[in-house]
Amino acid sequence: MNAERLLVHYEQIADAPDAIARLRRFILNLAVRGKLVPQDANDESASELLKRIAKEKAITGSRETHKAELYNKEELGELPPTWLAVPLIALGSWAIGCGFPKNEQGLEIGPYFFLKVSDMNLPGNEKFVTTSNNFIDDDAAKRMRAKIHPPGTIIFPKIGGAIATNKRRILTKGSAIDNNCLGITFGSALNVEWAFLLLTTLDFTRYQAGTAVPALQQGVLERIPVGLPPLAEQHRIVVKVNELVGLCDRLEEKRAGREGVRDRLAAASLSRLNSPDPETFQADARFALDALPALTARPDQIRPLRQTILNLAVRGMLVEGTTAKAASVGEYRTLQNGYAFKSSWFSKSGVRLLRNANIGHDEIRWNDVVHLPEDRLSEFERFQLNEGDIVLTLDRPFIVTGTKVARITAADLPALLLQRVGRFVETSPGLDDDYLFLWINSPHFNDQIDPGRSNGVPHISSKQVEAAEIFVPPLAEQHRIVAKVDALMAHCDKLEASLTATAAIRRRLLDALLAEALAPPAERELKAAE
């Protein structure tokens, strides 16, 4: 493992997407492949260890004793010579769950835990099971024919979506488990924390069967090939993993601290702009534009800046000297609703009908299209769309990326306006379409609109939109505001592209360093020579 290069370049890769999680997985991957700690020829061999486990299983009468055959090491790729490739069940015995009748539940004290999948989520049970919602005693165990599994048994979900969580938990006292759980009681000769690491690296979703209700089958899991190191090496692996995972914890804490400081500074800067002090506004704005590139590390952090720019623009605070009067949108525009075309009229080709599904944030999407026969176009002349029209969806108008509003282009025509989509139609001059479009995308618009619900779908009405307040400067000032916003949005585009490129570079560097660290020594030497 070429860990030195990972550490040297860590500052460059620490902010790569999912960097810390990938480093954790990388450490565990090395651990179970024999690449994390050196081997010692003086260790008791893995073969002797396997014999002791098999003998223990024979004494306890385990029915899986006969399955301790060896696998070819090629099943697992390159393993150290001191390791063995064995089926998973060769290392222990199954811990089987049972039903848990309601009349047996609710006991708050007793000698044994009775564990369900939900108990794995209790505070304090993140790795070792230290508490339970239910207890049982010997009499209850006998009534339910529940087997009490010893401390050190490792349990996990076996049915349903919980399998994908890949939870593993170590029992700290004798416990029964319900039939949604499964576990393995590993041989006492093994290091239980090494066994925990081993199970943590196995993604059981690869082995589940069923689609509606996925489930794990013992007969499939028990044949999973795993590498078995000597016991002394298991201890060394656990110590090293704990050391490196502790390092990951500290790195993650530092990264979270850095991001927290950046987020707070950026939020404070934008807050001062959204609640401006006229005496300090220009200085605050300059600071925000100069400092935000250093305060942002992720592309998703650019959206609040865009929203702040729009908010200032439509409140008359982006361009110095702007004077604006408050008005309702209805003084300048009505919002025309589309026609309720009957689905029985639809055809496979013809004139496209613009529906809610076709409107995204600042885009028209025709991937899901319905048509009206072209020979009926003249019947609905009032609902024919024109190039430049601003259209707004009235159902579910606000999504994560912004307001579902767009402009019609020549490529979208001919098209007709369908019900629950609105088109802005001019009734009085004085409001520029470009300025109106900025306002609809701004917080000043959506903060005034409270979508109600009809059949569970958030919706707005034409009357709500027409009654909303808008600040309207003279047309010349509207044009200057639009030009200023365009320039600042271009600046945001460059910053976002730069952050995206940086994230991609960090990701590629992390990929290269992880691949290099996993490469055999001879291959690394060859690359170094090149």
Coordinates of C-alpha atoms in Angstrom, one line a residue:
M1 CA 0.0 0.0 0.0
N2 CA 1.4 3.4 -1.0
A3 CA -0.2 5.3 1.8
E4 CA 2.4 8.0 1.8
R5 CA 1.1 9.4 -1.5
L6 CA -2.4 9.4 -0.2
L7 CA -1.4 11.5 2.8
V8 CA 0.7 13.8 0.7
H9 CA -2.2 14.6 -1.7
Y10 CA -4.9 14.4 0.9
E11 CA -5.6 18.1 1.0
Q12 CA -6.3 18.0 -2.7
I13 CA -8.7 15.0 -2.5
A14 CA -10.3 15.6 0.9
D15 CA -13.1 17.7 -0.7
A16 CA -13.7 15.1 -3.5
P17 CA -17.3 13.8 -3.4
D18 CA -17.6 11.0 -0.9
A19 CA -13.8 11.1 -0.3
I20 CA -13.9 10.0 3.4
A21 CA -16.4 7.3 2.8
R22 CA -14.3 5.9 0.0
L23 CA -11.2 6.0 2.1
R24 CA -13.0 4.0 4.8
R25 CA -14.1 1.4 2.2
F26 CA -10.6 1.4 0.8
I27 CA -9.0 0.6 4.2
L28 CA -11.5 -2.2 4.8
N29 CA -10.9 -3.6 1.3
L30 CA -7.1 -3.7 2.0
A31 CA -7.7 -5.3 5.4
V32 CA -9.7 -8.3 4.1
R33 CA -7.2 -8.8 1.2
G34 CA -4.1 -9.0 3.3
K35 CA -2.7 -5.7 2.1
L36 CA -3.0 -3.6 5.2
V37 CA -0.4 -5.1 7.6
P38 CA 2.7 -7.2 6.9
Q39 CA 2.6 -11.0 7.3
D40 CA 4.8 -12.8 9.8
A41 CA 6.1 -16.2 9.0
N42 CA 6.2 -17.0 12.8
D43 CA 2.4 -16.7 13.1
E44 CA 0.4 -19.8 13.7
S45 CA -0.8 -20.8 10.3
A46 CA -4.3 -20.2 9.1
S47 CA -4.6 -23.9 8.5
E48 CA -4.1 -24.7 12.2
L49 CA -6.6 -22.0 13.1
L50 CA -9.2 -23.5 10.7
K51 CA -8.6 -26.9 12.3
R52 CA -9.4 -25.5 15.7
I53 CA -12.5 -23.8 14.5
A54 CA -13.7 -27.1 12.8
K55 CA -13.0 -29.0 16.0
E56 CA -15.0 -26.5 18.1
K57 CA -17.9 -26.8 15.6
A58 CA -17.7 -30.6 15.8
I59 CA -17.9 -30.5 19.6
T60 CA -20.9 -28.2 19.6
G61 CA -22.6 -30.4 17.0
S62 CA -22.8 -27.7 14.4
R63 CA -24.5 -29.1 11.2
E64 CA -22.2 -26.9 9.0
T65 CA -19.0 -28.8 10.1
H66 CA -18.7 -30.6 6.8
K67 CA -18.6 -27.3 4.9
A68 CA -15.1 -26.3 5.9
E69 CA -13.6 -27.3 2.6
L70 CA -10.9 -25.0 1.1
Y71 CA -11.5 -22.8 -1.9
N72 CA -8.9 -22.0 -4.6
K73 CA -7.4 -18.6 -3.7
E74 CA -8.1 -17.4 -7.2
E75 CA -11.8 -17.1 -6.1
L76 CA -10.6 -14.0 -4.2
G77 CA -7.8 -12.7 -6.3
E78 CA -4.4 -12.2 -4.9
L79 CA -4.1 -13.3 -1.2
P80 CA -0.9 -13.6 0.9
P81 CA 0.6 -17.1 1.0
T82 CA -0.2 -17.3 4.8
W83 CA -3.9 -16.9 4.1
L84 CA -6.6 -19.5 3.2
A85 CA -9.6 -19.0 1.0
V86 CA -12.6 -20.6 2.7
P87 CA -16.4 -20.5 2.6
L88 CA -17.9 -18.1 5.0
I89 CA -19.7 -20.7 7.1
A90 CA -16.4 -22.5 7.7
L91 CA -15.7 -19.7 10.3
G92 CA -18.7 -20.3 12.4
S93 CA -22.3 -21.5 12.7
W94 CA -25.7 -19.9 11.8
A95 CA -27.6 -18.0 14.4
I96 CA -31.2 -18.5 13.5
G97 CA -34.1 -16.3 14.4
C98 CA -37.7 -17.3 15.5
G99 CA -41.1 -15.8 15.7
F100 CA -41.9 -13.4 18.5
P101 CA -45.6 -13.5 19.5
K102 CA -47.1 -10.2 20.7
N103 CA -48.0 -11.8 24.0
E104 CA -44.3 -12.4 24.7
Q105 CA -43.3 -8.9 23.9
G106 CA -42.9 -5.9 26.3
L107 CA -40.8 -7.4 29.1
E108 CA -38.5 -4.6 30.2
I109 CA -36.0 -6.7 32.2
G110 CA -34.7 -10.2 31.9
P111 CA -31.5 -12.2 31.4
Y112 CA -31.6 -12.1 27.6
F113 CA -32.2 -9.6 24.9
F114 CA -34.8 -10.4 22.2
L115 CA -33.7 -8.4 19.2
K116 CA -35.5 -7.1 16.1
V117 CA -34.0 -5.3 13.2
S118 CA -35.3 -2.0 14.7
D119 CA -33.2 -2.6 17.8
M120 CA -30.1 -2.2 15.6
N121 CA -31.0 1.5 15.3
L122 CA -31.2 2.2 19.0
P123 CA -28.7 4.7 20.4
G124 CA -25.7 2.8 21.7
N125 CA -26.2 -0.1 19.4
E126 CA -24.1 1.3 16.5
K127 CA -21.6 -1.6 16.7
F128 CA -22.1 -3.6 19.9
V129 CA -25.7 -4.4 21.1
T130 CA -26.0 -2.9 24.5
T131 CA -29.7 -2.4 24.8
S132 CA -33.0 -3.8 23.5
N133 CA -36.7 -2.9 23.5
N134 CA -37.6 -6.4 24.6
F135 CA -36.2 -9.0 27.1
I136 CA -37.0 -12.6 27.7
D137 CA -36.2 -15.2 30.3
D138 CA -35.5 -19.0 30.1
D139 CA -39.2 -19.9 30.3
A140 CA -40.1 -17.6 27.5
A141 CA -37.3 -18.9 25.4
K142 CA -38.5 -22.4 26.0
R143 CA -42.1 -21.5 25.0
M144 CA -41.0 -19.9 21.8
R145 CA -38.3 -22.5 21.1
A146 CA -35.9 -19.5 20.8
K147 CA -32.2 -20.3 20.7
I148 CA -30.1 -18.0 22.9
H149 CA -27.0 -16.9 20.9
P150 CA -23.8 -16.2 22.8
P151 CA -21.9 -12.9 23.1
G152 CA -19.7 -12.3 20.0
T153 CA -22.4 -13.5 17.6
I154 CA -22.8 -11.0 14.7
I155 CA -26.3 -10.4 13.5
F156 CA -27.8 -8.6 10.4
P157 CA -31.1 -8.1 8.6
K158 CA -32.2 -10.9 6.3
I159 CA -35.5 -9.7 4.8
G160 CA -36.7 -6.6 3.0
G161 CA -35.1 -3.3 2.3
A162 CA -33.1 -3.4 5.5
I163 CA -30.7 -5.8 3.8
A164 CA -29.4 -2.8 1.7
T165 CA -28.4 -1.0 4.9
N166 CA -25.7 -3.6 5.4
K167 CA -26.0 -3.3 9.2
R168 CA -23.8 -5.6 11.3
R169 CA -24.1 -5.8 15.1
I170 CA -22.1 -7.7 17.7
L171 CA -24.0 -9.3 20.6
T172 CA -22.6 -8.4 24.1
K173 CA -24.9 -10.8 26.0
G174 CA -27.0 -13.9 25.4
S175 CA -29.8 -12.9 23.0
A176 CA -32.5 -14.3 20.8
I177 CA -33.3 -12.7 17.4
D178 CA -36.6 -12.6 15.5
N179 CA -37.0 -14.3 12.1
N180 CA -36.2 -11.1 10.2
C181 CA -32.7 -11.3 11.4
L182 CA -29.9 -13.8 10.8
G183 CA -26.4 -14.1 12.4
I184 CA -23.2 -16.0 12.6
T185 CA -21.6 -17.2 15.8
F186 CA -18.0 -17.2 14.8
G187 CA -15.5 -19.7 16.3
S188 CA -14.1 -18.5 19.6
A189 CA -10.6 -18.9 18.2
L190 CA -11.3 -16.0 15.8
N191 CA -10.9 -12.3 16.7
V192 CA -14.6 -11.1 16.7
E193 CA -13.7 -7.6 15.7
W194 CA -11.9 -9.0 12.6
A195 CA -15.0 -11.1 11.8
F196 CA -17.0 -7.8 12.1
L197 CA -14.7 -6.1 9.6
L198 CA -15.0 -9.1 7.3
L199 CA -18.8 -9.0 7.3
T200 CA -18.8 -5.2 6.9
T201 CA -17.0 -5.6 3.6
L202 CA -19.6 -8.0 2.2
D203 CA -22.5 -6.4 0.4
F204 CA -25.3 -8.8 1.0
T205 CA -27.6 -7.2 -1.6
R206 CA -25.5 -9.0 -4.2
Y207 CA -26.7 -12.3 -2.7
Q208 CA -30.4 -11.5 -2.0
A209 CA -33.2 -13.3 -3.8
G210 CA -36.7 -12.0 -4.6
T211 CA -37.9 -8.7 -6.0
A212 CA -41.0 -7.6 -4.1
V213 CA -39.6 -8.8 -0.8
P214 CA -35.9 -9.5 -1.1
A215 CA -34.4 -12.1 1.3
L216 CA -31.1 -13.8 2.2
Q217 CA -30.7 -17.5 2.0
Q218 CA -28.3 -19.3 4.3
G219 CA -27.4 -21.8 1.5
V220 CA -26.2 -18.9 -0.7
L221 CA -24.4 -16.8 2.0
E222 CA -22.5 -19.8 3.5
R223 CA -20.7 -20.4 0.1
I224 CA -19.3 -16.8 -0.1
P225 CA -15.5 -17.2 -0.4
V226 CA -13.5 -15.2 2.2
G227 CA -9.9 -14.9 3.1
L228 CA -8.8 -16.3 6.5
P229 CA -5.5 -14.8 8.0
P230 CA -3.6 -16.3 10.9
L231 CA -5.0 -15.2 14.3
A232 CA -2.1 -13.0 15.2
E233 CA -2.5 -11.1 11.9
Q234 CA -6.2 -10.7 12.6
H235 CA -5.2 -8.8 15.8
R236 CA -2.8 -6.6 13.9
I237 CA -5.4 -5.9 11.2
V238 CA -7.9 -4.8 13.9
V239 CA -5.4 -2.4 15.5
K240 CA -4.4 -0.9 12.2
V241 CA -8.0 -0.5 11.0
N242 CA -9.0 1.2 14.2
E243 CA -6.0 3.5 13.8
L244 CA -6.8 4.4 10.2
V245 CA -10.6 4.7 10.8
G246 CA -9.8 7.1 13.7
L247 CA -7.7 9.1 11.3
C248 CA -10.7 9.2 8.9
D249 CA -12.9 10.4 11.8
R250 CA -10.6 13.2 12.5
L251 CA -10.2 14.2 8.8
E252 CA -14.0 14.1 8.5
E253 CA -14.4 16.3 11.5
K254 CA -11.9 18.8 10.2
R255 CA -13.6 18.8 6.8
A256 CA -17.0 19.3 8.4
G257 CA -15.5 22.2 10.4
R258 CA -14.1 23.8 7.3
E259 CA -17.4 23.4 5.4
G260 CA -19.3 24.7 8.4
V261 CA -17.2 27.9 8.6
R262 CA -17.5 28.4 4.8
D263 CA -21.2 27.9 4.9
R264 CA -21.7 30.3 7.8
L265 CA -19.6 33.0 6.2
A266 CA -21.3 32.6 2.9
A267 CA -24.8 32.6 4.5
A268 CA -23.9 35.7 6.6
S269 CA -22.7 37.6 3.5
L270 CA -25.8 36.7 1.5
S271 CA -28.0 37.6 4.5
R272 CA -26.5 41.1 4.6
L273 CA -27.4 41.5 0.9
N274 CA -30.9 40.2 1.3
S275 CA -31.6 42.6 4.3
P276 CA -29.4 45.4 3.1
D277 CA -28.2 48.5 5.0
P278 CA -28.2 51.3 2.4
E279 CA -25.1 52.8 4.0
T280 CA -23.0 49.6 3.7
F281 CA -24.7 47.8 0.8
Q282 CA -22.2 48.6 -1.9
A283 CA -19.3 47.5 0.4
D284 CA -21.2 44.3 1.3
A285 CA -21.9 43.6 -2.3
R286 CA -18.3 44.0 -3.3
F287 CA -17.2 41.7 -0.4
A288 CA -19.7 39.0 -1.4
L289 CA -18.6 39.0 -5.0
D290 CA -14.9 39.0 -4.1
A291 CA -15.0 36.5 -1.2
L292 CA -17.7 34.0 -2.3
P293 CA -15.3 32.1 -4.7
A294 CA -13.1 31.4 -1.6
L295 CA -16.2 30.5 0.5
T296 CA -17.7 28.1 -1.9
A297 CA -16.3 24.5 -2.4
R298 CA -19.3 22.8 -4.0
P299 CA -21.3 23.6 -7.1
D300 CA -24.6 23.4 -5.1
Q301 CA -23.5 26.4 -3.0
I302 CA -23.9 28.7 -6.1
R303 CA -27.7 28.5 -6.1
P304 CA -28.2 30.7 -3.0
L305 CA -25.9 33.3 -4.7
R306 CA -28.1 33.2 -7.8
Q307 CA -31.2 33.6 -5.7
T308 CA -29.7 36.6 -3.9
I309 CA -28.9 38.3 -7.2
L310 CA -32.5 37.8 -8.4
N311 CA -33.9 39.0 -5.1
L312 CA -31.9 42.2 -5.2
A313 CA -32.6 42.8 -8.9
V314 CA -36.4 42.7 -8.6
R315 CA -36.3 44.8 -5.4
G316 CA -34.5 47.6 -7.2
M317 CA -31.2 47.2 -5.3
L318 CA -28.9 45.7 -7.8
V319 CA -28.4 48.8 -10.1
E320 CA -27.6 52.1 -8.4
G321 CA -30.2 54.8 -8.8
T322 CA -33.1 52.4 -9.5
T323 CA -36.6 53.8 -8.8
A324 CA -39.5 51.4 -8.8
K325 CA -43.2 51.5 -8.0
A326 CA -45.1 48.6 -6.3
A327 CA -47.8 47.2 -8.4
S328 CA -49.7 43.9 -8.9
V329 CA -48.8 41.7 -11.8
G330 CA -52.4 41.9 -12.9
E331 CA -52.0 45.6 -13.8
Y332 CA -49.7 44.5 -16.6
R333 CA -50.4 40.9 -17.4
T334 CA -53.2 38.3 -17.2
L335 CA -52.3 34.6 -16.8
Q336 CA -54.3 32.7 -19.4
N337 CA -55.2 29.1 -18.5
G338 CA -54.9 26.4 -21.1
Y339 CA -57.8 24.5 -22.6
A340 CA -59.1 21.2 -21.1
F341 CA -58.5 19.0 -24.2
K342 CA -60.1 15.6 -23.9
S343 CA -57.8 12.7 -23.9
S344 CA -60.1 11.0 -26.4
W345 CA -59.1 13.6 -28.9
F346 CA -55.3 12.8 -28.6
S347 CA -53.5 11.3 -31.6
K348 CA -50.1 9.8 -32.2
S349 CA -49.0 12.8 -34.3
G350 CA -50.1 16.3 -35.0
V351 CA -49.9 19.5 -32.9
R352 CA -48.1 19.1 -29.6
L353 CA -50.0 20.0 -26.4
L354 CA -47.9 21.8 -23.7
R355 CA -48.6 20.1 -20.4
N356 CA -47.2 20.5 -16.9
A357 CA -44.9 17.6 -17.6
N358 CA -43.3 19.5 -20.4
I359 CA -42.2 22.5 -18.3
G360 CA -39.1 22.3 -16.3
H361 CA -37.0 25.1 -14.7
D362 CA -36.2 27.4 -17.6
E363 CA -36.7 24.6 -20.2
I364 CA -39.3 23.0 -22.3
R365 CA -39.0 19.2 -22.5
W366 CA -40.8 17.2 -25.2
N367 CA -39.8 13.8 -24.1
D368 CA -43.4 12.9 -23.1
V369 CA -45.7 14.3 -25.7
V370 CA -49.4 14.2 -26.5
H371 CA -50.8 15.5 -29.8
L372 CA -54.0 16.9 -31.2
P373 CA -54.8 16.2 -34.9
E374 CA -53.4 19.0 -37.0
D375 CA -56.6 19.6 -38.8
R376 CA -58.2 20.8 -35.5
L377 CA -55.6 23.5 -34.9
S378 CA -57.9 26.3 -36.2
E379 CA -60.5 25.4 -33.6
F380 CA -58.2 26.5 -30.8
E381 CA -56.6 29.6 -32.2
R382 CA -56.9 31.4 -28.8
F383 CA -54.6 28.7 -27.2
Q384 CA -51.9 28.7 -29.9
L385 CA -48.5 29.5 -28.4
N386 CA -46.1 32.1 -29.8
E387 CA -42.4 32.5 -29.8
G388 CA -41.3 34.3 -26.6
D389 CA -44.4 33.4 -24.6
I390 CA -43.7 32.9 -20.8
V391 CA -45.4 29.8 -19.6
L392 CA -45.8 28.8 -15.9
T393 CA -47.0 25.4 -14.6
L394 CA -49.9 25.8 -12.1
D395 CA -49.4 22.3 -10.6
R396 CA -46.3 21.7 -8.5
P397 CA -44.8 25.0 -9.6
F398 CA -41.8 25.0 -7.3
I399 CA -39.1 22.2 -7.5
V400 CA -35.6 21.9 -6.1
T401 CA -34.0 23.6 -9.0
G402 CA -36.4 26.5 -9.0
T403 CA -39.7 27.7 -10.5
K404 CA -41.2 25.7 -13.3
V405 CA -41.3 28.5 -15.8
A406 CA -39.9 28.7 -19.3
R407 CA -40.0 30.7 -22.6
I408 CA -41.4 29.3 -25.8
T409 CA -38.9 29.1 -28.7
A410 CA -39.4 28.6 -32.4
A411 CA -38.4 24.9 -32.0
D412 CA -41.4 24.4 -29.7
L413 CA -43.9 25.5 -32.2
P414 CA -46.6 24.8 -33.3
A415 CA -48.1 24.0 -29.9
L416 CA -51.3 24.5 -27.9
L417 CA -51.7 25.5 -24.3
L418 CA -53.2 22.7 -22.1
Q419 CA -55.2 23.0 -18.9
R420 CA -53.2 23.8 -15.7
V421 CA -50.5 25.6 -17.7
G422 CA -50.6 29.4 -17.7
R423 CA -49.4 32.0 -20.3
F424 CA -48.7 35.6 -19.5
V425 CA -50.6 37.9 -21.8
E426 CA -49.9 41.6 -21.8
T427 CA -52.8 44.0 -20.9
S428 CA -50.9 47.2 -20.3
P429 CA -47.4 48.4 -21.4
G430 CA -44.5 49.2 -19.1
L431 CA -43.4 45.7 -18.0
D432 CA -40.5 44.1 -20.0
D433 CA -40.8 40.3 -20.6
D434 CA -37.2 39.7 -19.6
Y435 CA -37.7 41.6 -16.3
L436 CA -40.9 39.7 -15.7
F437 CA -39.1 36.4 -16.2
L438 CA -36.4 37.4 -13.6
W439 CA -39.2 38.2 -11.2
I440 CA -40.9 34.9 -11.6
N441 CA -37.7 33.1 -10.9
S442 CA -36.9 35.2 -7.8
P443 CA -37.6 34.6 -4.1
H444 CA -39.8 37.7 -4.2
F445 CA -42.3 35.8 -6.3
N446 CA -42.3 32.4 -4.7
D447 CA -42.3 33.9 -1.2
Q448 CA -45.7 35.4 -2.0
I449 CA -47.2 32.3 -3.4
D450 CA -48.5 29.5 -1.1
P451 CA -49.3 26.5 -3.2
G452 CA -52.4 24.8 -1.9
R453 CA -53.2 21.1 -2.5
S454 CA -55.7 19.5 -4.8
N455 CA -55.7 15.7 -4.7
G456 CA -52.3 15.9 -2.9
V457 CA -50.7 18.0 -5.6
P458 CA -49.4 21.5 -4.7
H459 CA -51.1 24.0 -7.1
I460 CA -51.5 27.8 -7.6
S461 CA -54.2 29.8 -9.4
S462 CA -54.1 32.6 -12.0
K463 CA -55.6 34.9 -9.5
Q464 CA -52.8 34.3 -7.0
V465 CA -50.2 35.1 -9.6
E466 CA -52.0 38.2 -10.9
A467 CA -52.4 39.5 -7.3
A468 CA -48.7 39.1 -6.4
E469 CA -46.7 42.3 -5.8
I470 CA -44.0 43.3 -8.3
F471 CA -41.7 46.4 -8.2
V472 CA -41.7 48.0 -11.7
P473 CA -39.0 50.5 -12.6
P474 CA -39.1 52.5 -15.8
L475 CA -38.4 50.3 -18.9
A476 CA -34.9 51.7 -19.4
E477 CA -34.0 50.7 -15.9
Q478 CA -35.6 47.3 -16.3
H479 CA -33.3 46.8 -19.3
R480 CA -30.2 47.8 -17.2
I481 CA -31.3 45.4 -14.4
V482 CA -31.6 42.5 -16.9
A483 CA -28.2 43.3 -18.4
K484 CA -26.6 43.4 -14.9
V485 CA -28.3 40.1 -13.9
D486 CA -27.1 38.4 -17.1
A487 CA -23.5 39.6 -16.3
L488 CA -23.6 38.3 -12.8
M489 CA -25.2 35.0 -13.8
A490 CA -22.4 34.5 -16.3
H491 CA -20.0 35.1 -13.4
C492 CA -21.9 32.4 -11.4
D493 CA -21.7 30.0 -14.4
K494 CA -17.9 30.4 -14.5
L495 CA -17.6 29.8 -10.7
E496 CA -19.9 26.8 -10.9
A497 CA -18.0 25.3 -13.8
S498 CA -14.7 25.9 -12.0
L499 CA -16.0 24.1 -8.9
T500 CA -17.4 21.2 -11.0
A501 CA -14.1 20.8 -12.8
T502 CA -12.2 21.0 -9.5
A503 CA -14.4 18.3 -8.0
A504 CA -13.8 16.1 -11.1
I505 CA -10.0 16.6 -10.8
R506 CA -10.2 15.7 -7.1
R507 CA -12.2 12.6 -8.0
R508 CA -9.8 11.4 -10.7
L509 CA -6.8 12.0 -8.4
L510 CA -8.5 10.0 -5.6
D511 CA -9.3 7.2 -8.1
A512 CA -5.6 7.2 -9.4
L513 CA -4.2 7.1 -5.9
L514 CA -6.5 4.3 -4.7
A515 CA -5.7 2.3 -7.8
E516 CA -2.0 2.9 -7.3
A517 CA -2.1 1.9 -3.7
L518 CA -3.9 -1.4 -4.7
A519 CA -1.4 -2.2 -7.4
P520 CA 1.2 -4.9 -6.8
P521 CA 4.7 -3.5 -5.8
A522 CA 6.3 -4.6 -9.1
E523 CA 3.7 -2.7 -11.1
R524 CA 4.2 0.4 -9.0
E525 CA 7.9 0.3 -9.5
L526 CA 7.4 0.0 -13.3
K527 CA 5.1 3.0 -13.3
A528 CA 7.7 5.0 -11.3
A529 CA 10.4 4.1 -13.8
E530 CA 8.2 5.4 -16.7

